[in-house]
XYZ file of C-alpha atoms in Angstrom:
250
model
C 7.154 162.863 91.651
C 6.854 166.461 90.377
C 9.587 167.545 92.770
C 11.875 164.856 91.358
C 11.174 166.016 87.811
C 11.887 169.623 88.723
C 15.103 168.597 90.484
C 16.279 166.704 87.392
C 15.398 169.655 85.176
C 17.346 172.045 87.389
C 20.401 169.762 87.310
C 20.107 169.586 83.527
C 19.961 173.369 83.285
C 23.082 173.788 85.411
C 24.867 171.144 83.361
C 24.002 173.007 80.152
C 25.200 176.292 81.629
C 28.527 174.741 82.614
C 28.853 173.103 79.211
C 28.146 176.393 77.416
C 30.313 178.523 79.707
C 33.124 179.123 77.178
C 30.651 180.755 74.770
C 29.788 184.095 76.288
C 28.796 187.674 75.641
C 31.545 189.384 77.654
C 30.346 192.965 77.259
C 27.146 194.429 75.835
C 26.077 198.068 75.832
C 23.242 199.865 74.016
C 23.707 203.225 75.836
C 20.002 203.481 76.659
C 20.672 204.357 80.323
C 23.361 206.044 82.387
C 26.984 205.035 81.888
C 28.199 202.558 84.492
C 31.510 204.177 85.476
C 32.260 201.981 88.486
C 32.793 198.464 87.169
C 32.101 198.673 83.403
C 33.578 201.829 81.849
C 36.149 204.506 82.666
C 36.753 208.004 81.301
C 38.877 211.028 82.186
C 36.265 213.374 80.675
C 32.893 212.281 82.157
C 31.139 215.584 81.381
C 31.770 215.170 77.671
C 31.261 211.413 77.241
C 27.560 210.666 77.761
C 24.541 208.743 76.398
C 22.030 210.776 74.401
C 19.064 209.394 72.424
C 20.427 205.861 72.873
C 23.887 206.697 71.473
C 27.175 207.338 73.262
C 28.342 210.887 72.499
C 32.066 211.637 72.594
C 31.706 215.403 72.550
C 35.172 216.811 71.968
C 33.584 219.850 70.340
C 32.229 221.111 73.658
C 35.008 219.812 75.911
C 37.355 222.734 75.487
C 40.183 220.221 75.009
C 41.587 218.134 72.207
C 40.592 214.641 73.306
C 37.766 212.685 74.958
C 37.499 208.906 75.365
C 35.711 205.974 76.990
C 37.489 202.706 77.886
C 36.266 199.358 79.148
C 37.519 198.380 82.598
C 37.548 194.746 81.564
C 40.512 193.336 79.649
C 40.007 190.652 77.019
C 42.023 187.952 75.297
C 40.668 186.334 72.082
C 37.410 188.125 71.287
C 34.850 189.092 68.642
C 33.829 192.771 68.577
C 30.793 194.480 67.066
C 29.786 198.132 67.234
C 28.297 200.977 65.238
C 29.794 204.442 64.966
C 28.417 207.790 63.827
C 29.998 210.994 62.608
C 27.648 213.424 64.340
C 29.618 216.646 63.939
C 32.913 217.252 62.181
C 35.153 220.179 63.123
C 37.011 220.060 59.799
C 40.084 218.367 61.218
C 41.196 215.605 63.556
C 40.199 211.968 63.803
C 38.523 209.430 66.044
C 37.868 205.749 66.440
C 38.813 203.293 69.112
C 41.177 200.601 70.282
C 40.197 197.076 69.288
C 42.838 196.086 71.826
C 44.509 198.612 74.103
C 47.629 197.794 76.145
C 50.314 199.927 77.851
C 52.818 198.889 75.161
C 50.677 199.536 72.088
C 47.326 198.810 70.532
C 45.329 197.838 67.486
C 43.279 200.901 66.568
C 40.434 201.430 64.138
C 40.651 205.096 63.125
C 38.892 207.350 60.686
C 40.981 210.266 59.496
C 39.590 213.469 58.046
C 36.120 212.841 56.690
C 36.472 210.010 54.177
C 39.142 207.509 55.228
C 39.333 204.638 57.717
C 42.243 202.401 58.675
C 43.616 199.997 61.280
C 46.865 201.169 62.878
C 48.978 200.859 65.993
C 49.551 203.810 68.309
C 53.213 203.055 69.100
C 56.182 201.763 67.175
C 55.743 198.015 66.935
C 54.351 195.834 64.146
C 54.058 199.033 62.045
C 55.102 202.622 62.662
C 52.777 204.600 64.907
C 49.435 205.500 63.292
C 50.345 203.881 59.977
C 48.044 201.213 58.463
C 48.907 197.548 58.908
C 49.946 195.577 55.821
C 47.284 193.202 54.532
C 46.973 191.024 51.456
C 46.922 193.287 48.434
C 48.036 196.456 50.219
C 47.300 198.171 53.524
C 44.445 198.237 56.025
C 43.077 201.485 54.669
C 39.761 202.240 52.972
C 37.772 205.204 51.688
C 34.098 206.106 51.913
C 31.989 209.080 50.692
C 32.573 212.290 52.612
C 28.812 212.587 53.222
C 28.589 209.228 55.077
C 27.895 209.238 58.808
C 26.834 205.739 59.973
C 29.074 202.652 60.002
C 29.312 199.098 61.354
C 32.530 197.428 62.532
C 33.073 193.704 63.127
C 36.454 192.460 64.335
C 37.994 189.159 65.434
C 41.200 189.194 67.492
C 42.529 185.639 67.505
C 45.894 185.238 69.235
C 46.244 181.504 68.638
C 45.752 182.001 64.897
C 47.910 185.151 64.803
C 44.971 186.905 63.140
C 43.123 190.209 63.382
C 40.126 190.302 61.025
C 38.284 193.599 60.502
C 35.188 194.202 58.351
C 33.600 197.661 58.064
C 30.384 198.739 56.349
C 29.066 202.165 55.444
C 25.336 201.927 56.247
C 24.412 205.599 55.854
C 22.057 204.995 52.923
C 22.545 201.358 51.955
C 24.964 198.744 53.258
C 28.301 199.015 51.401
C 31.380 197.152 52.613
C 34.381 199.491 52.708
C 36.899 197.229 54.470
C 37.700 193.526 54.601
C 41.110 193.111 56.188
C 43.044 190.252 57.760
C 46.172 191.255 59.660
C 48.672 188.509 60.450
C 49.814 189.662 63.870
C 49.430 188.751 67.549
C 51.702 191.342 69.182
C 48.989 192.599 71.534
C 47.498 189.526 73.168
C 45.289 191.072 75.874
C 43.776 194.457 76.621
C 40.619 196.543 76.835
C 38.576 198.262 74.144
C 38.059 202.013 73.863
C 36.447 204.804 71.844
C 37.914 208.266 71.353
C 37.485 211.575 69.554
C 40.471 213.850 68.849
C 39.908 217.373 67.506
C 37.002 216.030 65.468
C 33.792 217.437 66.932
C 31.320 214.754 68.013
C 31.675 211.023 67.446
C 28.910 208.545 68.356
C 28.920 204.841 69.304
C 26.087 202.326 69.720
C 25.298 198.603 70.160
C 28.659 197.440 71.496
C 29.127 193.669 71.760
C 32.270 191.837 72.885
C 32.009 188.043 72.749
C 34.137 184.913 72.938
C 35.462 183.398 69.659
C 32.591 180.898 69.394
C 30.381 183.833 68.315
C 32.479 184.785 65.263
C 30.252 183.153 62.628
C 27.100 184.507 64.304
C 28.350 188.090 64.618
C 29.990 188.215 61.184
C 26.815 186.897 59.512
C 24.983 189.362 57.261
C 21.772 189.084 59.285
C 23.327 189.610 62.745
C 21.169 191.922 64.855
C 22.859 193.063 68.107
C 19.599 194.370 69.551
C 18.193 190.821 69.723
C 20.826 189.812 72.280
C 19.142 191.969 74.900
C 15.712 190.348 74.506
C 16.550 186.724 73.684
C 15.944 185.071 77.037
C 14.702 181.663 75.922
C 16.758 178.856 77.407
C 18.740 181.060 79.772
C 19.032 179.999 83.389
C 17.137 182.914 84.939
C 14.116 182.429 82.686
C 13.933 178.668 83.147
C 14.453 178.934 86.911
C 11.664 181.507 87.127
C 9.375 179.298 85.071
C 9.978 176.335 87.395
C 9.346 178.426 90.505
C 6.140 179.902 89.094
C 4.837 176.400 88.371
C 5.725 174.959 91.795
C 2.191 174.337 93.015
């Protein structure tokens, strides 16, 4: 009888997994270990893009060149993005940021310029002129923050079907202050990877990267979202339940 019960439970688990399949965490990275440069990430400057103290360092300052970057190997369609970024060292010029969606024809980019300005642009002529902020309700996708700030949070939703790119940014250096709340009505770039870069800036840091399917938008955009909990929340997942069943097979 116990074997029958376990068999039914296993079938139920698989059914739940299949049912929940569209809701996924597609990419998660906390930079606590070595970079996985075979199937997860790619970079043309591996000596100067590295994890340190649990943060990804994009160390243009020591590279001897103008530009360092890290890109995901995986390409995504409609997604929700979360990550933190840090201004670790500023050279006094340049900029950095990353592609919310990167394609050969053009991209949506989150960029900070100088030391106190952030905006969402494209890197090629397209919906807007290259490196100019997208138009949004009430103006442009451009915001300012104090020049002494160095720790930020970005949340973005790229929704092709809705022709919508939503970007929220907070300065969390001292206390949480929202510095951007933009909705761009555009779906020019429908699929691509994400990336982080540092151009003539010094050192730019990234942490707690999450890329998820659209079903996670409300969860990730919530004020109390904690990306570190995703790594330890194992309750109800297949591997945990399967292990529990096997350990109780007596």
